[in-house]
Coordinates of C-alpha atoms and ligand atoms in Angstrom, one line a residue:
X1 CA -16.3 -11.9 122.8
X2 CA -15.7 -12.2 126.5
X3 CA -11.9 -12.7 127.3
X4 CA -10.9 -16.1 128.7
X5 CA -8.4 -14.4 130.9
X6 CA -8.8 -10.8 131.9
X7 CA -6.2 -9.1 134.1
X8 CA -7.2 -5.6 135.3
X9 CA -4.7 -3.2 136.9
X10 CA -2.9 -6.1 138.6
X11 CA -0.4 -5.0 141.3
X12 CA 1.7 -7.3 143.4
X13 CA 4.2 -6.4 146.1
X14 CA 6.5 -8.5 148.2
X15 CA 7.0 -6.5 151.4
X16 CA 7.9 -3.0 150.1
X17 CA 9.0 -4.2 146.6
X18 CA 6.3 -3.7 144.0
X19 CA 6.9 -6.5 141.5
X20 CA 3.8 -6.0 139.3
X21 CA 2.9 -2.4 138.8
X22 CA -0.4 -2.3 137.0
X23 CA -0.8 -5.1 134.4
X24 CA -3.7 -5.1 132.0
X25 CA -4.1 -8.1 129.7
X26 CA -7.2 -9.6 128.0
X27 CA -6.8 -12.9 126.3
X28 CA -9.4 -14.2 123.9
X29 CA -10.7 -17.8 124.2
X30 CA -8.5 -20.2 122.2
X31 CA -5.7 -17.8 121.7
X32 CA -2.0 -18.3 122.5
X33 CA -0.2 -15.4 124.2
X34 CA 3.6 -15.5 124.6
X35 CA 5.2 -13.4 127.4
X36 CA 8.8 -12.5 127.1
X37 CA 11.0 -10.3 129.2
X38 CA 14.2 -10.2 131.2
X39 CA 14.6 -12.2 134.4
X40 CA 13.0 -10.5 137.4
X41 CA 10.4 -8.6 135.3
X42 CA 7.5 -10.3 137.1
X43 CA 6.5 -12.9 134.5
X44 CA 6.3 -15.8 136.9
X45 CA 4.6 -13.7 139.6
X46 CA 1.9 -12.7 137.0
X47 CA 1.3 -16.3 136.0
X48 CA 1.1 -17.4 139.7
X49 CA -1.4 -14.7 140.3
X50 CA -3.6 -16.1 137.5
X51 CA -4.1 -19.3 139.4
X52 CA -3.9 -17.6 142.8
X53 CA -0.7 -19.2 143.9
X54 CA 0.1 -15.6 144.7
X55 CA -2.6 -13.2 146.0
X56 CA -2.7 -9.9 144.1
X57 CA -2.0 -6.8 146.2
X58 CA -4.5 -4.9 144.1
X59 CA -6.4 -5.4 140.9
X60 CA -8.5 -8.3 139.6
X61 CA -8.1 -11.5 137.6
X62 CA -11.0 -13.1 135.9
X63 CA -10.9 -16.5 134.1
X64 CA -13.9 -17.3 131.9
X65 CA -15.9 -14.5 133.6
X66 CA -15.1 -15.7 137.2
X67 CA -12.9 -13.8 139.7
X68 CA -10.1 -16.1 140.7
X69 CA -10.0 -16.6 144.4
X70 CA -12.9 -14.3 145.1
X71 CA -16.6 -14.0 144.7
X72 CA -18.2 -10.7 144.0
X73 CA -21.0 -9.3 146.0
X74 CA -22.1 -5.9 144.7
X75 CA -19.0 -3.8 144.9
X76 CA -17.0 -6.0 147.3
X77 CA -14.9 -9.1 146.6
X78 CA -14.7 -11.7 149.3
X79 CA -12.4 -14.7 149.4
X80 CA -13.8 -18.1 148.4
X81 CA -13.3 -21.3 150.4
X82 CA -10.3 -23.5 149.8
X83 CA -12.6 -26.1 148.2
X84 CA -14.0 -23.6 145.8
X85 CA -10.5 -22.3 145.0
X86 CA -9.4 -25.9 144.3
X87 CA -12.3 -26.3 141.9
X88 CA -11.3 -23.0 140.1
X89 CA -7.7 -24.0 140.0
X90 CA -8.6 -27.3 138.3
X91 CA -9.7 -25.2 135.3
X92 CA -6.3 -23.5 135.1
X93 CA -3.5 -25.8 134.3
X94 CA 0.1 -24.9 135.0
X95 CA 3.4 -26.3 133.8
X96 CA 6.5 -25.0 135.5
X97 CA 10.1 -24.7 134.5
X98 CA 11.2 -27.6 136.8
X99 CA 9.3 -30.8 136.1
X100 CA 7.4 -31.0 139.3
X101 CA 6.1 -34.5 139.1
X102 CA 5.6 -36.6 142.2
X103 CA 8.8 -38.6 142.4
X104 CA 7.3 -41.6 144.1
X105 CA 4.5 -42.0 141.6
X106 CA 4.7 -43.5 138.0
X107 CA 3.9 -41.3 135.0
X108 CA 0.3 -42.6 134.9
X109 CA -0.2 -42.3 138.6
X110 CA 0.9 -38.6 138.4
X111 CA -1.7 -38.0 135.7
X112 CA -4.7 -39.7 137.4
X113 CA -4.1 -38.2 140.9
X114 CA -5.8 -34.9 140.2
X115 CA -8.8 -36.3 138.2
X116 CA -9.5 -38.8 141.0
X117 CA -8.9 -36.5 144.0
X118 CA -10.2 -33.2 142.7
X119 CA -12.7 -34.1 139.9
X120 CA -14.0 -37.2 141.7
X121 CA -13.3 -39.5 138.7
X122 CA -13.3 -43.2 139.1
X123 CA -9.9 -44.9 138.8
X124 CA -11.0 -46.8 135.7
X125 CA -12.1 -43.7 133.7
X126 CA -9.1 -41.7 135.0
X127 CA -6.7 -44.4 133.8
X128 CA -8.4 -44.6 130.4
X129 CA -8.1 -40.9 129.9
X130 CA -4.5 -40.9 131.2
X131 CA -3.5 -43.5 128.6
X132 CA -5.0 -41.4 125.8
X133 CA -3.1 -38.4 127.1
X134 CA 0.2 -40.3 127.3
X135 CA -0.3 -41.4 123.7
X136 CA -1.0 -37.8 122.8
X137 CA 2.3 -36.6 124.3
X138 CA 4.1 -39.5 122.7
X139 CA 4.7 -41.5 125.9
X140 CA 2.2 -44.3 125.5
X141 CA 4.9 -46.8 126.3
X142 CA 6.2 -45.1 129.5
X143 CA 3.0 -45.2 131.7
X144 CA 4.8 -47.3 134.4
X145 CA 8.0 -45.3 134.4
X146 CA 9.0 -43.2 137.5
X147 CA 10.1 -39.6 136.9
X148 CA 13.7 -40.5 137.6
X149 CA 13.6 -43.0 134.8
X150 CA 12.5 -40.4 132.3
X151 CA 14.4 -37.6 130.5
X152 CA 13.7 -34.0 131.3
X153 CA 11.8 -33.7 128.1
X154 CA 9.7 -36.8 128.8
X155 CA 9.0 -35.6 132.4
X156 CA 7.8 -32.2 131.0
X157 CA 5.5 -34.0 128.6
X158 CA 4.1 -36.0 131.5
X159 CA 3.6 -32.7 133.3
X160 CA 1.7 -31.3 130.3
X161 CA -0.5 -34.5 130.2
X162 CA -1.1 -34.2 133.9
X163 CA -2.3 -30.6 133.5
X164 CA -4.5 -31.6 130.5
X165 CA -6.1 -34.4 132.5
X166 CA -7.9 -31.8 134.5
X167 CA -9.6 -30.5 131.3
X168 CA -8.5 -26.9 132.0
X169 CA -9.9 -23.9 130.2
X170 CA -6.5 -22.3 130.3
X171 CA -3.0 -23.6 130.3
X172 CA -0.2 -21.5 131.8
X173 CA 3.4 -22.4 130.9
X174 CA 6.3 -20.9 132.9
X175 CA 9.5 -21.3 130.8
X176 CA 8.7 -25.0 130.3
X177 CA 11.8 -25.6 128.2
X178 CA 14.4 -23.4 130.1
X179 CA 15.6 -26.3 132.3
X180 CA 16.0 -28.8 129.5
X181 CA 19.1 -29.9 127.6
X182 CA 18.9 -28.2 124.1
X183 CA 18.3 -31.5 122.3
X184 CA 15.1 -32.1 124.4
X185 CA 13.5 -28.7 123.8
X186 CA 11.9 -29.5 120.5
X187 CA 9.9 -32.5 121.7
X188 CA 8.3 -30.3 124.4
X189 CA 7.6 -27.4 122.0
X190 CA 6.0 -29.7 119.5
X191 CA 3.6 -31.1 122.2
X192 CA 2.8 -27.5 123.2
X193 CA 2.1 -26.7 119.6
X194 CA -0.3 -29.6 119.4
X195 CA -2.0 -28.4 122.6
X196 CA -2.3 -24.9 121.1
X197 CA -3.9 -26.3 118.0
X198 CA -6.4 -28.1 120.1
X199 CA -8.0 -24.8 121.0
X200 CA -7.0 -24.4 124.6
X201 CA -6.3 -20.8 125.7
X202 CA -2.6 -20.6 126.5
X203 CA -0.3 -18.1 128.2
X204 CA 3.3 -19.1 127.7
X205 CA 6.3 -17.4 129.4
X206 CA 9.2 -18.3 127.1
X207 CA 12.5 -17.3 125.6
X208 CA 11.8 -19.4 122.6
X209 CA 11.4 -16.6 120.1
X210 CA 10.8 -18.8 117.1
X211 CA 8.0 -20.7 118.9
X212 CA 6.4 -17.4 120.1
X213 CA 6.4 -16.2 116.5
X214 CA 5.1 -19.3 115.0
X215 CA 2.5 -20.4 117.5
X216 CA 1.2 -17.3 119.4
X217 CA -1.5 -14.9 118.4
X218 CA 0.0 -12.1 120.6
X219 CA 3.4 -11.4 122.1
X220 CA 3.7 -9.4 125.3
X221 CA 7.0 -8.0 126.4
X222 CA 7.3 -7.2 130.1
X223 CA 10.0 -5.4 132.0
X224 CA 10.1 -4.1 135.6
X225 CA 6.6 -5.2 136.4
X226 CA 4.8 -3.5 133.5
X227 CA 3.8 -4.5 129.9
X228 CA 6.3 -2.5 127.8
X229 CA 5.1 -3.6 124.4
X230 CA 2.6 -6.0 122.9
X231 CA 1.1 -7.0 119.6
X232 CA 1.4 -9.3 116.6
X233 CA 4.3 -11.6 117.4
X234 CA 5.9 -11.0 114.1
X235 CA 5.9 -7.2 114.7
X236 CA 6.9 -7.3 118.3
X237 CA 9.6 -9.9 117.9
X238 CA 10.9 -8.8 114.5
X239 CA 10.6 -5.0 114.6
X240 CA 10.2 -4.1 118.3
X241 CA 9.5 -0.4 119.0
X242 CA 10.8 -0.3 122.5
X243 CA 14.5 -0.2 123.3
X244 CA 14.0 -2.6 126.2
X245 CA 12.5 -5.2 123.8
X246 CA 15.2 -4.6 121.2
X247 CA 17.9 -5.0 123.9
X248 CA 16.3 -8.2 125.2
X249 CA 15.9 -9.8 121.8
X250 CA 19.4 -9.0 120.8
X251 CA 20.6 -11.0 123.8
X252 CA 18.3 -14.1 123.4
X253 CA 18.5 -14.5 119.7
Ligands
LIG316 N1 7.9 -14.9 147.1 C1 8.6 -13.9 146.8 N2 9.1 -13.1 147.8 C2 9.9 -12.0 147.6 N3 10.2 -11.6 146.3 C3 9.8 -12.3 145.3 C4 9.0 -13.5 145.5 N4 8.7 -14.0 144.3 C5 9.3 -13.2 143.4 N5 10.0 -12.2 144.0 C6 10.7 -11.1 143.3 O1 9.9 -10.5 142.3 C7 10.6 -10.2 141.2 C8 10.0 -10.8 140.0 O2 10.2 -12.2 140.0 P1 9.6 -13.1 138.9 O3 8.1 -12.9 138.9 O4 10.1 -14.5 139.3 O5 10.2 -12.6 137.6 P2 10.5 -13.4 136.2 O6 9.7 -14.6 136.2 O7 10.1 -12.4 135.2 O8 12.0 -13.7 136.2 C9 12.0 -10.6 141.4 O9 12.8 -9.5 141.9 C10 11.9 -11.6 142.5 O10 13.1 -11.6 143.3
LIG317 MG1 10.2 -16.6 136.0

């Protein structure tokens, strides 16, 4: 089966600092991959490369068989237009650590903005789908609330609904619960669990080891810009082989 996300020998440098040093990952359709690793190991940079928020220095990323940000002509890759990139990005949802909703828009306006502007949906059908999504994330009664009137957990659930509204093939989560008060983490994880069960391919950077073990099909441990260890989440997170993984787990558990 063709991978939904395929990362081939990905390198990324900022100036002279090489942050990603040859990453190879293939993610099957419908699977959940958890990515763990110490701060500064390149996890966010890798996710940002997947939707081309960062341009790889070398290597390739394909989502559902298409090069992200490029089109292939024989042996050469050429950059695609901004419009084509926006269309590609629509298929790759991203949820960040900091709830990045538009502050001046209500929850439902945040959700319908992309479908109307990027997908060309009518306001009526976008609203209808947004209401269903708000119900799905347990916020059917908060459609008219502004982000500042919502808790961090509620804002993050709106952010997930907003990403889902684009009907993405892939959802990327970058430490979606790290900025939340502890009592709000569970409600976001349970929405993510439901999204995982719906069959969307997910890559999740997280320190939530229990979530990674329960929900993901594969766990990847990164350090210093490389994949140090990967495999069955129960194996990697219970009986890690690599000292870096053991050391990291002993500190987060
Ligand atoms: N835009 C940038 N410019 C320069 N350095 C960056 C930039 N983004 C990330 N880095 C550096 O790349 C390294 C990896 O960062 P990051 O991908 O955020 O790691 P992680 O998400 O695993 O904590 C860090 O040393 C960070 O300072
Ligand atoms: Mg990060």
